[in-house]
Coordinates of C-alpha atoms in Angstrom, one line a residue:
M1 CA 111.0 31.6 42.3
K2 CA 114.0 29.5 41.1
L3 CA 117.8 29.2 41.5
R4 CA 120.1 29.8 38.6
Y5 CA 123.7 28.6 38.6
Y6 CA 126.2 30.6 36.4
A7 CA 128.5 27.8 35.5
D8 CA 131.2 26.6 35.6
S9 CA 132.9 27.4 38.8
Y10 CA 136.7 27.5 38.5
K11 CA 137.3 24.5 40.6
E12 CA 135.8 21.2 39.4
E13 CA 135.2 20.0 43.0
E14 CA 133.2 23.1 43.8
H15 CA 131.4 22.9 40.5
R16 CA 130.2 19.4 41.2
E17 CA 129.2 20.3 44.7
V18 CA 127.0 23.2 43.5
L19 CA 125.3 20.9 41.1
E20 CA 124.8 18.3 43.9
K21 CA 123.4 20.8 46.3
L22 CA 121.0 22.3 43.7
T23 CA 119.8 18.8 42.9
G24 CA 119.2 18.2 46.6
I25 CA 117.3 21.5 46.9
T26 CA 114.8 20.7 44.1
E27 CA 114.3 17.2 45.5
E28 CA 113.8 18.3 49.1
F29 CA 111.7 21.5 48.5
G30 CA 110.6 21.4 44.9
I31 CA 112.4 24.7 44.1
E32 CA 113.2 25.0 40.4
V33 CA 116.8 25.0 39.5
E34 CA 118.7 25.7 36.2
V35 CA 122.2 26.1 34.8
E36 CA 123.3 29.1 32.7
R37 CA 126.5 27.6 31.3
I38 CA 128.7 30.6 30.3
R39 CA 132.2 29.0 30.8
E40 CA 132.4 25.3 30.2
R41 CA 135.4 24.0 32.1
H42 CA 134.6 20.6 33.5
G43 CA 132.9 18.4 30.9
A44 CA 129.3 17.3 30.4
I45 CA 126.6 17.8 33.1
T46 CA 124.5 14.7 33.5
G47 CA 121.6 13.8 35.7
F48 CA 120.7 17.4 36.6
P49 CA 117.0 18.0 37.3
G50 CA 116.7 21.4 35.7
E51 CA 117.3 23.2 32.4
I52 CA 120.8 23.6 31.1
R53 CA 121.6 26.4 28.7
E54 CA 124.8 27.2 26.8
S55 CA 125.1 31.0 26.8
D56 CA 127.4 33.9 26.1
I57 CA 128.7 35.6 29.2
E58 CA 128.3 39.1 27.8
N59 CA 124.7 38.5 26.8
V60 CA 123.9 37.0 30.2
Y61 CA 125.5 39.9 32.1
N62 CA 123.6 42.4 30.0
R63 CA 120.3 40.5 30.5
D64 CA 120.6 39.7 34.2
F65 CA 123.0 42.0 35.9
S66 CA 123.6 45.2 34.0
Y67 CA 121.6 48.2 35.4
N68 CA 119.5 45.8 37.5
R69 CA 118.2 48.2 40.2
T70 CA 116.4 45.4 42.1
L71 CA 119.5 43.3 42.3
S72 CA 121.5 46.4 43.4
S73 CA 119.0 47.1 46.2
N74 CA 119.0 43.5 47.5
I75 CA 122.8 43.0 47.5
G76 CA 123.6 46.5 48.7
E77 CA 126.0 47.5 45.9
P78 CA 125.8 48.1 42.1
P79 CA 126.2 45.1 39.9
S80 CA 129.1 46.8 38.0
S81 CA 131.0 46.8 41.3
A82 CA 130.0 43.3 42.6
F83 CA 130.3 41.4 39.3
K84 CA 133.2 43.0 37.5
N85 CA 136.9 43.3 38.3
A86 CA 138.2 46.5 39.8
K87 CA 138.9 48.1 36.4
S88 CA 135.4 46.9 35.1
T89 CA 137.2 45.1 32.2
R90 CA 136.2 41.6 33.1
I91 CA 132.9 40.0 34.1
T92 CA 133.1 37.8 37.2
I93 CA 129.9 35.8 37.6
T94 CA 131.0 32.2 37.0
G95 CA 130.5 30.1 40.1
Y96 CA 127.7 32.2 41.5
V97 CA 124.1 31.3 42.1
G98 CA 121.2 33.8 41.7
I99 CA 117.5 33.9 42.8
V100 CA 115.3 34.5 39.8
E101 CA 111.7 35.7 40.0
D102 CA 110.7 38.0 37.1
G103 CA 114.4 38.6 36.5
L104 CA 117.5 38.2 38.7
Q105 CA 116.7 39.4 42.3
W106 CA 119.7 38.5 44.3
A107 CA 123.0 36.6 43.8
T108 CA 126.0 35.3 45.6
R109 CA 129.2 37.3 45.1
L110 CA 132.0 35.0 46.3
M111 CA 132.7 31.3 45.5
G112 CA 133.0 28.5 48.0
T113 CA 132.8 29.2 51.8
P114 CA 134.2 31.9 54.0
R115 CA 137.3 31.7 56.2
E116 CA 136.8 31.1 59.9
D117 CA 137.7 34.7 60.7
Y118 CA 135.2 36.2 58.2
D119 CA 132.8 38.5 60.0
G120 CA 130.5 39.5 57.0
D121 CA 127.4 37.9 55.6
P122 CA 128.4 34.2 54.9
S123 CA 125.5 33.8 52.4
K124 CA 127.6 35.9 49.9
Y125 CA 129.5 32.7 49.4
T126 CA 127.9 30.2 46.9
I127 CA 128.3 27.0 48.9
T128 CA 127.3 28.5 52.2
F129 CA 124.2 30.0 50.6
L130 CA 123.2 26.7 49.1
D131 CA 123.7 25.0 52.5
Q132 CA 121.3 27.6 54.1
V133 CA 118.7 26.9 51.4
L134 CA 119.0 23.2 52.1
E135 CA 118.4 23.9 55.8
Y136 CA 115.6 26.5 55.5
G137 CA 114.0 26.0 52.1
E138 CA 112.2 28.7 50.2
S139 CA 112.0 31.0 53.2
E140 CA 115.8 31.5 52.8
L141 CA 115.2 32.8 49.2
E142 CA 112.3 35.1 50.3
D143 CA 114.6 36.6 53.0
K144 CA 117.1 37.7 50.4
I145 CA 114.8 39.8 48.3
D146 CA 113.3 43.2 49.0
N147 CA 114.8 43.5 52.5
E148 CA 116.4 46.7 53.8
P149 CA 119.4 46.2 56.1
G150 CA 118.3 45.2 59.5
E151 CA 114.7 44.5 58.4
D152 CA 114.9 40.8 59.2
E153 CA 115.7 41.3 62.9
R154 CA 113.2 44.2 63.2
S155 CA 110.5 41.9 61.8
V156 CA 111.4 39.2 64.4
V157 CA 111.2 41.7 67.2
N158 CA 107.8 42.9 66.0
Q159 CA 106.4 39.4 65.6
F160 CA 107.6 38.4 69.1
I161 CA 106.1 41.5 70.7
E162 CA 102.8 40.9 68.9
S163 CA 102.7 37.3 70.0
N164 CA 102.4 38.3 73.7
V165 CA 104.5 35.3 74.8
I166 CA 105.8 37.5 77.6
E167 CA 103.5 40.1 79.1
G168 CA 104.5 43.4 80.5
D169 CA 105.5 47.0 79.6
V170 CA 107.4 46.6 76.3
Q171 CA 110.3 48.9 75.3
R172 CA 112.3 48.6 72.1
E173 CA 115.9 49.6 71.3
V174 CA 116.7 50.3 74.9
A175 CA 120.1 52.0 75.5
V176 CA 122.2 50.2 78.2
G177 CA 125.7 50.8 79.6
T178 CA 125.0 54.6 79.9
S179 CA 125.9 54.6 83.6
I180 CA 129.4 53.3 83.0
A181 CA 130.1 55.9 80.3
L182 CA 128.7 58.7 82.4
N183 CA 130.6 57.8 85.6
E184 CA 134.0 58.1 83.9
E185 CA 135.6 61.3 85.3
Q186 CA 137.8 61.9 82.4
S187 CA 138.1 64.2 79.4
W188 CA 135.4 64.5 76.8
K189 CA 137.4 62.5 74.4
A190 CA 137.9 59.7 76.9
Q191 CA 134.2 59.9 77.8
N192 CA 133.3 59.5 74.1
V193 CA 135.5 56.4 73.8
A194 CA 134.0 54.9 77.0
R195 CA 130.5 55.6 75.7
Q196 CA 131.3 53.8 72.4
L197 CA 132.7 50.8 74.2
S198 CA 130.1 50.4 76.8
T199 CA 126.8 51.6 75.4
R200 CA 124.6 49.5 73.1
N201 CA 120.9 49.0 72.4
V202 CA 118.9 46.0 73.6
D203 CA 116.3 44.8 71.1
I204 CA 113.5 44.3 73.7
V205 CA 113.1 45.0 77.4
I206 CA 109.8 43.9 78.9
Q207 CA 109.2 45.2 82.4
G208 CA 107.0 42.9 84.5
Q209 CA 105.8 43.0 88.1
E210 CA 108.3 40.5 89.4
Y211 CA 111.3 41.0 87.0
D212 CA 112.4 42.6 83.7
W213 CA 113.1 40.6 80.6
V214 CA 116.2 41.5 78.6
I215 CA 115.8 40.1 75.1
E216 CA 118.0 40.0 72.0
A217 CA 116.7 38.8 68.6
K218 CA 118.2 37.2 65.5
K219 CA 116.8 36.3 62.1
A220 CA 117.6 32.5 62.2
Y221 CA 118.9 29.8 64.5
N222 CA 122.3 28.6 63.4
S223 CA 125.6 28.1 65.0
N224 CA 127.0 31.6 64.2
S225 CA 123.9 33.5 65.2
F226 CA 123.4 31.5 68.4
D227 CA 127.0 32.2 69.6
T228 CA 126.6 35.9 68.8
V229 CA 123.2 36.5 70.3
L230 CA 124.0 34.5 73.5
G231 CA 127.0 36.7 74.1
Q232 CA 125.0 39.8 73.4
V233 CA 122.2 39.0 75.8
L234 CA 124.6 38.2 78.6
V235 CA 126.4 41.5 78.2
S236 CA 123.2 43.5 77.7
D237 CA 121.7 42.0 80.8
A238 CA 124.7 42.9 82.9
L239 CA 124.7 46.5 81.6
Y240 CA 120.9 46.9 82.1
R241 CA 121.3 45.8 85.7
Q242 CA 124.2 48.1 86.2
D243 CA 122.2 51.1 84.9
N244 CA 119.2 50.3 87.0
N245 CA 120.9 49.1 90.2
L246 CA 119.3 45.6 89.9
D247 CA 120.4 42.2 91.2
E248 CA 120.6 39.1 89.1
N249 CA 117.3 37.9 90.4
D250 CA 115.6 41.1 89.2
T251 CA 116.0 40.2 85.5
K252 CA 115.5 37.3 83.1
K253 CA 117.3 36.9 79.8
A254 CA 116.0 35.5 76.5
V255 CA 117.1 35.1 72.9
V256 CA 114.6 35.0 70.1
F257 CA 115.0 33.5 66.6
G258 CA 112.7 34.2 63.6
K259 CA 113.2 30.8 62.2
G260 CA 114.9 27.5 62.7
P261 CA 115.5 24.4 60.7
T262 CA 112.7 23.3 58.4
N263 CA 111.6 20.5 60.7
I264 CA 112.1 21.9 64.2
A265 CA 110.7 18.8 65.9
G266 CA 113.1 16.5 64.1
Q267 CA 116.1 18.7 65.0
L268 CA 115.5 19.1 68.8
S269 CA 118.1 16.6 69.8
M270 CA 120.7 18.3 67.6
M271 CA 119.8 21.7 69.1
G272 CA 119.5 20.4 72.6
F273 CA 123.0 20.9 73.8
L274 CA 123.4 24.6 72.8
T275 CA 119.9 25.3 74.1
G276 CA 120.7 23.6 77.3
F277 CA 123.9 25.5 77.6
A278 CA 122.0 28.7 77.3
K279 CA 119.5 27.7 80.0
S280 CA 122.4 26.8 82.3
R281 CA 123.4 30.5 82.0
G282 CA 119.9 31.6 82.7
V283 CA 119.0 32.4 79.1
E284 CA 115.6 31.2 77.7
V285 CA 115.5 30.4 74.0
F286 CA 112.4 31.2 71.8
I287 CA 112.0 30.2 68.2
S288 CA 109.3 30.9 65.7
D289 CA 107.5 27.9 64.3
R290 CA 105.1 28.7 61.5
E291 CA 102.4 26.4 62.8
N292 CA 102.6 27.1 66.5
G293 CA 104.0 30.7 66.7
F294 CA 106.9 31.2 69.1
I295 CA 107.8 28.2 71.2
R296 CA 110.2 28.1 74.2
L297 CA 112.9 25.5 73.4
T298 CA 114.3 25.7 76.9
E299 CA 111.0 24.8 78.5
D300 CA 111.6 21.1 78.8
I301 CA 115.5 21.0 78.9
S302 CA 117.4 19.9 81.9
V303 CA 120.5 22.0 82.8
N304 CA 122.3 19.0 84.2
N305 CA 125.8 18.4 82.8
Q306 CA 125.8 21.8 80.9
S307 CA 129.1 23.2 82.2

């Protein structure tokens, strides 16, 4: 498995940044990198650790992208839509990076990094994707190929349940917020709107003898996923207690991540504040470690000064 950069990106600063990050990836993880130079814009490339080829853009598109069903499956759209302009008259692949293993398997579709208000998949952006590879290594590449939408989080849920970290009666995809929607004495249309606003599914509920666990899962521990899942579990817990007439002491909350930074032990101080903040709100944080299974990051964290 290797990374292929379709060069050159339009902006020279971004072009140099891509080359620098690819160099860092091969030095840190040993992942093979290469450059398919289809539009030379920014002068000679020197000191790059992988192969550099001068190529024709039409030939490269026909070889790597055109009618590539695997690529289409992994990115969720046909290559002719993702890598050509709206009229399909111009190929738009310069500045993108692809994952290659017996052909092109996956590729970025946007240059640079997303805006702050972007709510889609940030790994579509070349620089953001390379940053994720620098953080997670080859597992980030593996996650991009042959995955159906939502499969990553379902896999995390399955692994956590199978680990038996928390014992009890396990339920998946539990609907919560139903009592709020059902109690609205309004028209059917208003009822439907209320149901859409209030109801949602919790990834895991584990009913124990002393209390129930309300658990939400995410593929990876990073700033965006942490903020999202923390909010999810706080709301899901409140709705679950509302539906079942439970007090705060009747439930416990947790968030589960399928993976974290490559060296979790070396990153604990960096992750400590957010994890401590979660614990101060009564949320336990579990993360998968390949050597030790799921570990509870909040186990040894003090909640002092987490306001």
